[in-house]
Amino acid sequence: DTAVSQTPKYLVTQMGNDKSIKCEQNLGHDTMYWYKQDSKKFLKIMFSYNNKELIINETVPNRFSPKSPDKAHLNLHINSLELGDSAVYFCASSPRRLAGANEQYFGPGTRLTVT
Amino acid sequence: DAKTTQPPSMDCAEGRAANLPCNHSTISGNEYVYWYRQIHSQGPQYIIHGLKNNETNEMASLIITEDRKSSTLILPHATLRDTAVYYCIVRVATGGFKTIFGAGTRLFVKA
């Protein structure tokens, strides 16, 4: 059973398009996250939701809009895609909002390529 | 969160111990040292963490110097499946996870 799953695994699209990445966790965790890993392999947090409430928003362009229909799902919608959005996006979850780094579980990632 | 410095890459023979160093000279008193790894095309995987005492679990050992300015992750018997990028990060134990993972050390385990 996959703990944190993401779809799609690969996404290739053109500039200006709108796309969504879905994330689901079956761990019963309260908190979910979106991270972006750029070409230099730096992994940076974008958003965090706790029980469907946004708790971290790290100065991400408002073209990125996370949506949490329930605490097991955190989807990422991106409007007007730009070349610089090309990266690998990781979803993660943890048992609670103040969880230690050892309690975060990451999904397999979605590689987004904008052409 | 304090900054860390790691060598960009290392080689290790299969079956031997892999010793991965990390410098964190600006670490503050309440910051822990965490190690993660990322195998190609997968998400980061937690390995181990510690504050000032050495730690050991089923995956690895963590040796932290007395002044806490550096640490070493030890994989006692490296296998080919340990080939990955290893990230050392320092941060407080709780309070949200804003840490940026740096470039890490790419470990190549060779047969």
mmCIF file of C-alpha atoms in Angstrom:
data_model
loop_
_atom_site.group_PDB
_atom_site.id
_atom_site.type_symbol
_atom_site.label_atom_id
_atom_site.label_comp_id
_atom_site.label_asym_id
_atom_site.label_seq_id
_atom_site.Cartn_x
_atom_site.Cartn_y
_atom_site.Cartn_z
ATOM 1 C CA ASP A 1 0.000 0.000 0.000
ATOM 2 C CA THR A 2 1.343 3.391 -0.993
ATOM 3 C CA ALA A 3 1.432 5.797 1.952
ATOM 4 C CA VAL A 4 1.644 9.060 -0.017
ATOM 5 C CA SER A 5 0.720 8.924 -3.685
ATOM 6 C CA GLN A 6 0.851 11.569 -6.396
ATOM 7 C CA THR A 7 -0.596 11.751 -9.889
ATOM 8 C CA PRO A 8 0.629 12.157 -12.500
ATOM 9 C CA LYS A 9 4.246 11.048 -12.160
ATOM 10 C CA TYR A 10 5.242 12.979 -15.271
ATOM 11 C CA LEU A 11 3.583 16.041 -16.737
ATOM 12 C CA VAL A 12 4.693 17.777 -19.916
ATOM 13 C CA THR A 13 2.793 20.875 -20.965
ATOM 14 C CA GLN A 14 3.150 24.166 -22.783
ATOM 15 C CA MET A 15 3.587 27.631 -21.385
ATOM 16 C CA GLY A 16 0.353 29.339 -20.472
ATOM 17 C CA ASN A 17 -1.565 26.154 -19.732
ATOM 18 C CA ASP A 18 -3.279 25.354 -16.425
ATOM 19 C CA LYS A 19 -2.546 22.008 -14.786
ATOM 20 C CA SER A 20 -3.202 20.169 -11.532
ATOM 21 C CA ILE A 21 -1.229 17.642 -9.514
ATOM 22 C CA LYS A 22 -3.065 15.420 -7.066
ATOM 23 C CA CYS A 23 -1.827 14.026 -3.762
ATOM 24 C CA GLU A 24 -3.401 11.510 -1.425
ATOM 25 C CA GLN A 25 -2.173 9.995 1.832
ATOM 26 C CA ASN A 26 -3.642 6.963 3.560
ATOM 27 C CA LEU A 27 -1.710 7.384 6.810
ATOM 28 C CA GLY A 28 -4.433 9.238 8.660
ATOM 29 C CA HIS A 29 -2.147 12.261 9.008
ATOM 30 C CA ASP A 30 -3.508 15.718 9.756
ATOM 31 C CA THR A 31 -0.881 17.763 7.920
ATOM 32 C CA MET A 32 0.146 17.763 4.274
ATOM 33 C CA TYR A 33 2.789 19.700 2.339
ATOM 34 C CA TRP A 34 3.901 20.615 -1.135
ATOM 35 C CA TYR A 35 7.613 20.977 -1.920
ATOM 36 C CA LYS A 36 9.403 22.050 -5.085
ATOM 37 C CA GLN A 37 12.770 20.594 -6.088
ATOM 38 C CA ASP A 38 14.542 22.575 -8.749
ATOM 39 C CA SER A 39 17.195 21.515 -11.257
ATOM 40 C CA LYS A 40 19.921 22.099 -8.677
ATOM 41 C CA LYS A 41 18.177 19.609 -6.369
ATOM 42 C CA PHE A 42 17.275 22.195 -3.772
ATOM 43 C CA LEU A 43 14.059 21.134 -2.054
ATOM 44 C CA LYS A 44 11.927 23.977 -0.747
ATOM 45 C CA ILE A 45 8.583 23.997 0.992
ATOM 46 C CA MET A 46 5.718 25.749 -0.794
ATOM 47 C CA PHE A 47 2.574 25.119 1.253
ATOM 48 C CA SER A 48 1.341 23.255 4.281
ATOM 49 C CA TYR A 49 -2.226 22.385 5.264
ATOM 50 C CA ASN A 50 -3.418 21.125 8.621
ATOM 51 C CA ASN A 51 -6.918 19.640 8.674
ATOM 52 C CA LYS A 52 -7.773 21.474 5.470
ATOM 53 C CA GLU A 53 -6.465 24.805 6.838
ATOM 54 C CA LEU A 54 -3.539 26.594 5.185
ATOM 55 C CA ILE A 55 -0.745 27.055 7.752
ATOM 56 C CA ILE A 56 2.361 27.698 5.625
ATOM 57 C CA ASN A 57 2.586 29.705 2.425
ATOM 58 C CA GLU A 58 6.180 30.386 1.509
ATOM 59 C CA THR A 59 5.914 33.359 -0.834
ATOM 60 C CA VAL A 60 4.780 31.278 -3.741
ATOM 61 C CA PRO A 61 3.300 33.103 -6.782
ATOM 62 C CA ASN A 62 -0.458 33.216 -6.633
ATOM 63 C CA ARG A 63 -0.566 31.216 -9.879
ATOM 64 C CA PHE A 64 -0.104 28.274 -7.510
ATOM 65 C CA SER A 65 -3.239 27.405 -5.568
ATOM 66 C CA PRO A 66 -3.390 24.446 -3.225
ATOM 67 C CA LYS A 67 -6.754 22.863 -2.526
ATOM 68 C CA SER A 68 -7.547 20.438 0.257
ATOM 69 C CA PRO A 69 -10.993 18.832 -0.168
ATOM 70 C CA ASP A 70 -10.353 16.699 2.923
ATOM 71 C CA LYS A 71 -7.412 16.013 5.162
ATOM 72 C CA ALA A 72 -6.312 13.015 3.088
ATOM 73 C CA HIS A 73 -5.950 15.047 -0.109
ATOM 74 C CA LEU A 74 -3.931 18.108 -1.054
ATOM 75 C CA ASN A 75 -4.003 19.058 -4.707
ATOM 76 C CA LEU A 76 -1.856 21.684 -6.402
ATOM 77 C CA HIS A 77 -3.300 23.734 -9.229
ATOM 78 C CA ILE A 78 -1.007 25.881 -11.336
ATOM 79 C CA ASN A 79 -2.330 28.587 -13.660
ATOM 80 C CA SER A 80 -0.537 30.137 -16.619
ATOM 81 C CA LEU A 81 2.449 27.821 -16.446
ATOM 82 C CA GLU A 82 5.896 29.340 -17.026
ATOM 83 C CA LEU A 83 9.208 27.783 -18.033
ATOM 84 C CA GLY A 84 10.546 28.379 -14.527
ATOM 85 C CA ASP A 85 7.854 26.159 -13.086
ATOM 86 C CA SER A 86 9.656 23.117 -14.498
ATOM 87 C CA ALA A 87 10.720 21.085 -11.472
ATOM 88 C CA VAL A 88 9.867 18.017 -9.449
ATOM 89 C CA TYR A 89 7.013 18.608 -7.020
ATOM 90 C CA PHE A 90 6.798 16.481 -3.895
ATOM 91 C CA CYS A 91 3.823 16.018 -1.647
ATOM 92 C CA ALA A 92 4.387 14.993 1.981
ATOM 93 C CA SER A 93 2.369 14.367 5.109
ATOM 94 C CA SER A 94 2.953 14.278 8.856
ATOM 95 C CA PRO A 95 0.850 13.303 11.866
ATOM 96 C CA ARG A 96 0.402 16.888 13.126
ATOM 97 C CA ARG A 97 1.292 20.454 12.255
ATOM 98 C CA LEU A 98 4.243 20.645 14.623
ATOM 99 C CA ALA A 99 5.681 17.298 13.640
ATOM 100 C CA GLY A 100 9.422 16.857 13.621
ATOM 101 C CA ALA A 101 11.266 16.359 10.367
ATOM 102 C CA ASN A 102 11.572 12.659 11.163
ATOM 103 C CA GLU A 103 7.805 12.326 10.956
ATOM 104 C CA GLN A 104 7.400 13.555 7.379
ATOM 105 C CA TYR A 105 6.585 11.050 4.678
ATOM 106 C CA PHE A 106 7.173 12.030 1.072
ATOM 107 C CA GLY A 107 5.393 10.982 -2.091
ATOM 108 C CA PRO A 108 7.264 9.787 -5.200
ATOM 109 C CA GLY A 109 7.196 13.206 -6.868
ATOM 110 C CA THR A 110 5.729 14.663 -10.056
ATOM 111 C CA ARG A 111 8.172 15.819 -12.711
ATOM 112 C CA LEU A 112 6.679 18.864 -14.428
ATOM 113 C CA THR A 113 8.216 20.020 -17.694
ATOM 114 C CA VAL A 114 6.978 23.246 -19.244
ATOM 115 C CA THR A 115 7.920 23.776 -22.891
ATOM 116 C CA ASP B 1 17.659 27.038 10.180
ATOM 117 C CA ALA B 2 21.447 26.818 10.155
ATOM 118 C CA LYS B 3 23.313 26.230 6.928
ATOM 119 C CA THR B 4 25.134 22.971 6.229
ATOM 120 C CA THR B 5 28.086 22.098 3.997
ATOM 121 C CA GLN B 6 28.572 18.668 2.447
ATOM 122 C CA PRO B 7 30.969 17.288 -0.185
ATOM 123 C CA PRO B 8 29.229 17.025 -3.560
ATOM 124 C CA SER B 9 30.023 13.342 -4.115
ATOM 125 C CA MET B 10 31.655 10.280 -2.576
ATOM 126 C CA ASP B 11 32.396 6.695 -3.610
ATOM 127 C CA CYS B 12 32.178 3.620 -1.433
ATOM 128 C CA ALA B 13 32.831 -0.055 -2.084
ATOM 129 C CA GLU B 14 29.934 -2.405 -1.513
ATOM 130 C CA GLY B 15 30.083 -3.979 1.945
ATOM 131 C CA ARG B 16 32.287 -1.240 3.347
ATOM 132 C CA ALA B 17 31.245 1.517 5.700
ATOM 133 C CA ALA B 18 30.229 4.788 4.071
ATOM 134 C CA ASN B 19 31.110 7.862 6.146
ATOM 135 C CA LEU B 20 29.361 11.020 5.014
ATOM 136 C CA PRO B 21 30.517 14.269 6.650
ATOM 137 C CA CYS B 22 28.534 17.427 7.260
ATOM 138 C CA ASN B 23 29.633 20.806 8.597
ATOM 139 C CA HIS B 24 27.139 22.970 10.474
ATOM 140 C CA SER B 25 29.292 25.500 12.299
ATOM 141 C CA THR B 26 26.421 27.949 12.926
ATOM 142 C CA ILE B 27 24.126 25.402 14.563
ATOM 143 C CA SER B 28 22.263 26.782 17.572
ATOM 144 C CA GLY B 29 21.579 25.035 20.845
ATOM 145 C CA ASN B 30 18.044 23.902 20.078
ATOM 146 C CA GLU B 31 18.703 22.677 16.544
ATOM 147 C CA TYR B 32 18.864 19.010 15.699
ATOM 148 C CA VAL B 33 20.912 17.391 12.939
ATOM 149 C CA TYR B 34 18.719 15.442 10.511
ATOM 150 C CA TRP B 35 19.766 13.183 7.654
ATOM 151 C CA TYR B 36 17.588 12.325 4.691
ATOM 152 C CA ARG B 37 18.382 10.556 1.469
ATOM 153 C CA GLN B 38 16.848 10.634 -1.961
ATOM 154 C CA ILE B 39 17.183 7.676 -4.249
ATOM 155 C CA HIS B 40 16.847 8.544 -7.906
ATOM 156 C CA SER B 41 13.303 9.525 -8.894
ATOM 157 C CA GLN B 42 11.924 9.006 -5.407
ATOM 158 C CA GLY B 43 10.900 11.305 -2.583
ATOM 159 C CA PRO B 44 13.229 12.084 0.349
ATOM 160 C CA GLN B 45 13.467 9.361 2.990
ATOM 161 C CA TYR B 46 14.210 10.080 6.646
ATOM 162 C CA ILE B 47 17.311 8.270 7.975
ATOM 163 C CA ILE B 48 18.233 9.497 11.442
ATOM 164 C CA HIS B 49 18.487 12.585 13.637
ATOM 165 C CA GLY B 50 20.235 13.690 16.828
ATOM 166 C CA LEU B 51 20.895 16.640 19.107
ATOM 167 C CA LYS B 52 24.285 16.038 20.725
ATOM 168 C CA ASN B 53 24.589 12.370 21.571
ATOM 169 C CA ASN B 54 25.548 9.792 18.981
ATOM 170 C CA GLU B 55 22.553 7.916 17.612
ATOM 171 C CA THR B 56 22.069 4.553 15.939
ATOM 172 C CA ASN B 57 19.095 2.929 14.276
ATOM 173 C CA GLU B 58 18.535 0.077 11.852
ATOM 174 C CA MET B 59 19.658 2.177 8.907
ATOM 175 C CA ALA B 60 22.654 4.164 10.115
ATOM 176 C CA SER B 61 24.684 5.769 12.880
ATOM 177 C CA LEU B 62 25.088 9.473 13.508
ATOM 178 C CA ILE B 63 28.229 10.815 15.133
ATOM 179 C CA ILE B 64 28.064 14.446 16.307
ATOM 180 C CA THR B 65 31.227 16.222 17.460
ATOM 181 C CA GLU B 66 31.348 17.576 20.985
ATOM 182 C CA ASP B 67 31.139 21.184 19.790
ATOM 183 C CA ARG B 68 28.243 20.141 17.468
ATOM 184 C CA LYS B 69 29.786 21.973 14.539
ATOM 185 C CA SER B 70 30.019 18.859 12.420
ATOM 186 C CA SER B 71 28.612 15.371 12.152
ATOM 187 C CA THR B 72 29.117 12.133 10.234
ATOM 188 C CA LEU B 73 26.504 9.749 8.941
ATOM 189 C CA ILE B 74 27.755 6.173 8.867
ATOM 190 C CA LEU B 75 26.194 3.434 6.758
ATOM 191 C CA PRO B 76 27.977 0.417 8.299
ATOM 192 C CA HIS B 77 27.745 -1.974 5.349
ATOM 193 C CA ALA B 78 26.857 -0.064 2.213
ATOM 194 C CA THR B 79 24.912 -1.855 -0.512
ATOM 195 C CA LEU B 80 24.242 -0.895 -4.116
ATOM 196 C CA ARG B 81 20.753 0.207 -3.050
ATOM 197 C CA ASP B 82 22.313 2.862 -0.803
ATOM 198 C CA THR B 83 23.398 4.811 -3.882
ATOM 199 C CA ALA B 84 21.535 8.089 -3.429
ATOM 200 C CA VAL B 85 21.878 11.767 -2.571
ATOM 201 C CA TYR B 86 22.236 12.273 1.173
ATOM 202 C CA TYR B 87 21.068 15.514 2.757
ATOM 203 C CA CYS B 88 22.189 16.862 6.097
ATOM 204 C CA ILE B 89 19.915 19.549 7.542
ATOM 205 C CA VAL B 90 19.777 21.275 10.891
ATOM 206 C CA ARG B 91 16.590 22.658 12.355
ATOM 207 C CA VAL B 92 14.508 22.840 15.493
ATOM 208 C CA ALA B 93 12.607 19.655 16.249
ATOM 209 C CA THR B 94 9.102 21.029 15.819
ATOM 210 C CA GLY B 95 7.348 24.096 14.566
ATOM 211 C CA GLY B 96 6.779 23.290 10.943
ATOM 212 C CA PHE B 97 9.184 22.148 8.321
ATOM 213 C CA LYS B 98 10.469 25.115 6.351
ATOM 214 C CA THR B 99 13.992 23.862 5.853
ATOM 215 C CA ILE B 100 15.515 24.033 2.442
ATOM 216 C CA PHE B 101 17.419 20.918 1.508
ATOM 217 C CA GLY B 102 20.786 21.851 0.005
ATOM 218 C CA ALA B 103 22.688 20.081 -2.743
ATOM 219 C CA GLY B 104 23.634 17.108 -0.540
ATOM 220 C CA THR B 105 26.261 14.429 -1.151
ATOM 221 C CA ARG B 106 25.822 12.019 -4.023
ATOM 222 C CA LEU B 107 27.017 8.632 -2.742
ATOM 223 C CA PHE B 108 27.996 6.005 -5.320
ATOM 224 C CA VAL B 109 28.250 2.503 -3.943
ATOM 225 C CA LYS B 110 30.294 0.334 -6.314
ATOM 226 C CA ALA B 111 30.402 -3.437 -6.598
#
